XYZ file of C-alpha atoms in Angstrom:
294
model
C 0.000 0.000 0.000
C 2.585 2.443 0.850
C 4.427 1.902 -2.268
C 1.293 2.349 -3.965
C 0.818 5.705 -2.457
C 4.260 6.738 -3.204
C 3.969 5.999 -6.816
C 0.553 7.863 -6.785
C 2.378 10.675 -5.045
C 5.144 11.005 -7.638
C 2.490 10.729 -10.394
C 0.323 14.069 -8.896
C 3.349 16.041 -8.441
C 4.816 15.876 -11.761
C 1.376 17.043 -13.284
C 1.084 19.427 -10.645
C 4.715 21.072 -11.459
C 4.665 20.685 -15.397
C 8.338 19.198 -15.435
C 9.727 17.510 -18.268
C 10.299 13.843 -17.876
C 10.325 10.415 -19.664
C 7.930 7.830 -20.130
C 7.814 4.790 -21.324
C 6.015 3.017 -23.958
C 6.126 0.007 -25.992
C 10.168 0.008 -25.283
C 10.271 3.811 -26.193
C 11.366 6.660 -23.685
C 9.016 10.085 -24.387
C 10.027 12.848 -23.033
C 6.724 14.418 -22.168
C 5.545 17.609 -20.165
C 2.722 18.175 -18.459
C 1.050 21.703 -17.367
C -2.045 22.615 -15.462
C -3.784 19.590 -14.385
C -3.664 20.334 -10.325
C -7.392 21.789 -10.904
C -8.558 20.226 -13.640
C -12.570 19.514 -14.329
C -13.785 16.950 -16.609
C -15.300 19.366 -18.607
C -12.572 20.920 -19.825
C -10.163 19.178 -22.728
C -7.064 19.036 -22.770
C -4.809 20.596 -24.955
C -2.310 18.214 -26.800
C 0.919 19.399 -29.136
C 2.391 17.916 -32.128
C 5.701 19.653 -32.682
C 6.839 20.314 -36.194
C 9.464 18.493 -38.266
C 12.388 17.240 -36.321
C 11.538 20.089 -33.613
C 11.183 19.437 -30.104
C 8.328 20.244 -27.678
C 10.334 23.816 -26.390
C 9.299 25.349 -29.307
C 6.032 25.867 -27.637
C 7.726 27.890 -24.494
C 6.126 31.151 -25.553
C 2.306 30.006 -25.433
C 2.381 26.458 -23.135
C 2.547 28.617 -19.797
C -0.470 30.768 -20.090
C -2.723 28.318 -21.781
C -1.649 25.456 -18.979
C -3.955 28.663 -17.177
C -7.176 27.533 -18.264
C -6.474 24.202 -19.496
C -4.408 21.561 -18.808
C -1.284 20.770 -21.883
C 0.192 17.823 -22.763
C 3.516 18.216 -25.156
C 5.910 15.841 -25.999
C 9.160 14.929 -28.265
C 8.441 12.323 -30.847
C 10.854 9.409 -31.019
C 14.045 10.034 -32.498
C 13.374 13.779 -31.689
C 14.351 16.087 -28.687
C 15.108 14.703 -25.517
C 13.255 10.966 -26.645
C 14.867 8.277 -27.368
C 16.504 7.557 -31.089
C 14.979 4.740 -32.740
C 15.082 3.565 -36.145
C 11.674 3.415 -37.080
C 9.900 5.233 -39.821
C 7.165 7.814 -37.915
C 4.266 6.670 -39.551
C 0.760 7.975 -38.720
C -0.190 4.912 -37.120
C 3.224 4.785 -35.365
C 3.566 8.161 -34.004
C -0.609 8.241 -33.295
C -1.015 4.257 -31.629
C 2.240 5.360 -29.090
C 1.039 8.903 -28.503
C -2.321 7.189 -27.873
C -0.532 4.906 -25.470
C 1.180 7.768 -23.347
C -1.541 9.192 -22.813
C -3.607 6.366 -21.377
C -0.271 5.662 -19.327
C -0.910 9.210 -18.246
C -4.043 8.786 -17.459
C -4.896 11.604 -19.109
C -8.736 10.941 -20.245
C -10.416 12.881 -23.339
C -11.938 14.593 -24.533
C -8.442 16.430 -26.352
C -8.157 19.757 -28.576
C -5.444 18.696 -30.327
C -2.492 21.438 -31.575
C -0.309 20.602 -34.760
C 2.280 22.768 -36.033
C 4.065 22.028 -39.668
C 4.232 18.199 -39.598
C 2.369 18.120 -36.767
C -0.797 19.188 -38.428
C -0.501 16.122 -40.467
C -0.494 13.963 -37.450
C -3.389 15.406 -35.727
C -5.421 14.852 -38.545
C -4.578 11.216 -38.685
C -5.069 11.395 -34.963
C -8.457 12.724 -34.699
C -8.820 10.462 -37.881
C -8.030 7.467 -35.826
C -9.703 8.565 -32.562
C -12.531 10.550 -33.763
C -14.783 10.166 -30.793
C -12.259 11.397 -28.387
C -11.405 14.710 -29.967
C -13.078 18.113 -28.968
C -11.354 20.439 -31.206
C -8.562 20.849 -34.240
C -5.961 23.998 -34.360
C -3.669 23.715 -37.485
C -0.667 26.427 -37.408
C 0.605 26.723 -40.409
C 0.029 23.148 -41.339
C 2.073 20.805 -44.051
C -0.921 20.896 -46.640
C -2.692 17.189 -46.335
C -5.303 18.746 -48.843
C -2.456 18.863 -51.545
C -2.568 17.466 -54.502
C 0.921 17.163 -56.814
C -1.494 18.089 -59.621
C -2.185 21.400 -56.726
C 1.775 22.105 -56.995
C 2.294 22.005 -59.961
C -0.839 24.220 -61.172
C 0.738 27.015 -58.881
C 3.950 26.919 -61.110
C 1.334 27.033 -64.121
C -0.213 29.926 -63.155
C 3.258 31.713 -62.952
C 4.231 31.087 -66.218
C 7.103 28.349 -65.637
C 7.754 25.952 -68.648
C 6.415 22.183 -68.402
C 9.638 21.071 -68.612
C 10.356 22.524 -65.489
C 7.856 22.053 -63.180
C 8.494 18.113 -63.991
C 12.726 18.912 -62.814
C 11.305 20.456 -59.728
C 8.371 17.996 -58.925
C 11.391 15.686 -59.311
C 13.290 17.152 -56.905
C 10.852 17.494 -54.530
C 9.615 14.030 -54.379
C 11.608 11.074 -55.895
C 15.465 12.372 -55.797
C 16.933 9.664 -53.624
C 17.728 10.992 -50.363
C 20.469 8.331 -48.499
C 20.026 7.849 -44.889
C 20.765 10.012 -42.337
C 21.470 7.760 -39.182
C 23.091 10.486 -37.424
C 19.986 12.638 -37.589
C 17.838 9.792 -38.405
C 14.926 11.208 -36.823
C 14.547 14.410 -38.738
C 15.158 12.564 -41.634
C 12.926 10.222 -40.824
C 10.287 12.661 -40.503
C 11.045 14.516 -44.064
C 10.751 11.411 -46.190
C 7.657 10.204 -44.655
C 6.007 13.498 -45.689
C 7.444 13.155 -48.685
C 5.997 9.472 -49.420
C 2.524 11.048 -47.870
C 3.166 13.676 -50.761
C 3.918 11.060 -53.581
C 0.418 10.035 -52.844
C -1.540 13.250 -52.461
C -1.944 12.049 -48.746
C -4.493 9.326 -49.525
C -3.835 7.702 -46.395
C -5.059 10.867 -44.497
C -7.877 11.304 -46.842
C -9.639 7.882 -46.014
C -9.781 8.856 -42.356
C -12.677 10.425 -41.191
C -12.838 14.050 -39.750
C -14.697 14.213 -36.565
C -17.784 16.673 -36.520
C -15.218 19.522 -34.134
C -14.503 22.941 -34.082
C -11.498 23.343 -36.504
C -9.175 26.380 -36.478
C -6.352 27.122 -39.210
C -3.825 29.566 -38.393
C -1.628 31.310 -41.440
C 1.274 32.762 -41.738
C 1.671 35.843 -44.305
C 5.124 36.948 -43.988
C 7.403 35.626 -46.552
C 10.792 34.384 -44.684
C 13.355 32.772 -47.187
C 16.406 35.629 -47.173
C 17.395 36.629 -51.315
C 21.123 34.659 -51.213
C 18.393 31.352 -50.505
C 15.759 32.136 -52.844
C 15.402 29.791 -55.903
C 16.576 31.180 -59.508
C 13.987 29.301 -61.359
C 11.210 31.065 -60.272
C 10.225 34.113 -57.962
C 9.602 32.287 -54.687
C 7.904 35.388 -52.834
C 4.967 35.407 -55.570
C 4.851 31.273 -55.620
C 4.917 31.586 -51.461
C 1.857 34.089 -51.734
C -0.043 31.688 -54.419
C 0.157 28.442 -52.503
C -1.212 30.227 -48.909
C -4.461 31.613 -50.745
C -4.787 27.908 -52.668
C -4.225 26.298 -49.277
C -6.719 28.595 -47.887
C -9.497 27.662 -49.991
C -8.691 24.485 -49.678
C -8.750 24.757 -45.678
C -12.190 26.660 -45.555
C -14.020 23.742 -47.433
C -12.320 21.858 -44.407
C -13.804 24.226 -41.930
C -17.122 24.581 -43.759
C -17.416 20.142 -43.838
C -18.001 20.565 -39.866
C -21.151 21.614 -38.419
C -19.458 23.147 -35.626
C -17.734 25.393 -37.799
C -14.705 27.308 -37.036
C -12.282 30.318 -38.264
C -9.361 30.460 -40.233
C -7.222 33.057 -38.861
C -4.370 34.939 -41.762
C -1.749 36.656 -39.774
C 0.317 39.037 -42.274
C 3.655 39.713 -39.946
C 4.000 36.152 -38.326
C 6.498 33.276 -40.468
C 6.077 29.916 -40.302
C 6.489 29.529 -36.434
C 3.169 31.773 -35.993
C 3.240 30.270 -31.949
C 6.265 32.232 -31.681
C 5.841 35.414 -33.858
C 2.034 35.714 -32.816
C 1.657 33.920 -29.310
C -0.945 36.168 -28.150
C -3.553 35.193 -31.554
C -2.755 31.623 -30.340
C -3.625 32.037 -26.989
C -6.860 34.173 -27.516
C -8.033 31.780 -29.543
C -7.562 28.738 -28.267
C -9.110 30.039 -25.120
C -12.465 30.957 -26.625
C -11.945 27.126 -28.230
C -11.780 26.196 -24.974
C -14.511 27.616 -23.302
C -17.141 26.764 -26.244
């Protein structure tokens, strides 16, 4: 009994403090943190973050501490990334989803879940609510990779600014099927990048067979055009293609929002980059509280 109490003990205080730590699961060690659940009510979700590409869970410093205010937040590192362990598995959605699935029952940490996804992430909250449909209460996309992509999407972008067949097909080369060798040293990030690329070579039509629960779904967008002039491409004027793929991705995103009958706002941001969480925390933060509290 008393070590059972002990163990209990240790359990409460690490929710209570929100201190990084690892957990693990199915022979993997997660390095997970935990914010806000001292006074949490069943009624309220909890908020859960999917990192982008090959970035760990500090990226969300600037907006984890005030949210973990009104709702308790779950963040962690995927394998291979961060403080996690390094594993040399591909991060497939039913991977990364089944063991984040797994934490959190480990956790204890009960739905209902608004789940966040930044970059790559937003892919794998989409397969996540996909898989798990009845346990999700709401969807916030920052600046998502674009699972509504088609190649046939791409390339019409390129169309529309006047580049040559010919080389649209180099670049749609280059972007998809060049060979890539493997990166054990940073196996994890590389990991990462060719799975999105083989969910690209397919126009994502694992994601697409998943359903979309019937949730509240917010997009955030980035309008500030980052890539410095000694990085930009010479084939093409990357500022104008940048501008033309947000507003197709935007239409694209509001038949998303307009599918649910709970509705839901896409929100364009003109001076945040790609990181919007970190150029805009205070949009995420009003937001996601109103999310909340619906």
């Amino acid at each position: 009994m008393r070590e059972i109490f002990i163990l209990l003990f240790i359990f409460i205080a690490f929710r209570a403090i929100g201190q990084e730590k690892l957990v693990e699961i199915n022979g993997i060690r997660y390095n997970v943190l935990l914010k806000g659940f001292e006074d949490k009510s069943d009624k309220v979700p909890t908020l859960i973050f999917e990192s982008g590409m090959g970035v760990d869970l500090g990226n969300w410093d600037k907006i984890i501490d005030e949210i973990s205010s009104f709702a308790p937040v779950f963040a962690y590192d995927r394998a291979g990334i961060g403080k996690s362990d390094k594993i040399f598995t591909m991060p497939t959605t039913s991977f990364v989803n089944k063991n984040l699935h797994d934490i959190l029952e480990k956790l204890q940490i009960k739905p209902p879940y608004i789940l966040v996804g930044h970059s790559l992430g937003g892919v794998y909250i989409r397969s996540f609510a996909g898989y798990y449909p009845n346990e999700i209460a709401g969807l916030v996309f920052i600046d998502p990779a674009d699972f509504t992509e088609t190649k046939q999407d791409w390339n019409q972008i390129f169309r529309q600014m006047g580049v040559p067949e010919k080389k649209i097909d180099d670049m749609l080369y280059e972007r998809l099927y060049k060979p890539s060798p493997v990166d054990s040293l940073h196996f994890g990030p590389w990991s990462e990048r060719q799975t999105l690329t083989q969910w690209r070579k397919t126009d994502f039509a694992e994601i697409k067979t998943l359903p979309l629960p019937n949730v509240p779904i917010l997009f955030f967008v980035g309008g500030k055009f980052e890539v410095p002039p000694q990085n930009r491409s010479k084939d093409f004027d990357q500022e104008t293609f940048f501008h033309i793929k947000n507003n197709s991705n935007m239409d694209r995103w509001k038949k998303l929002i307009y599918s649910s009958s709970k509705g839901g706002s896409l929100i364009y941001l003109t001076n945040a980059g790609h990181y919007i969480h970190r150029d805009e925390p205070k949009s995420i933060i009003q937001n996601i509280k109103l999310l909340v509290e619906q």
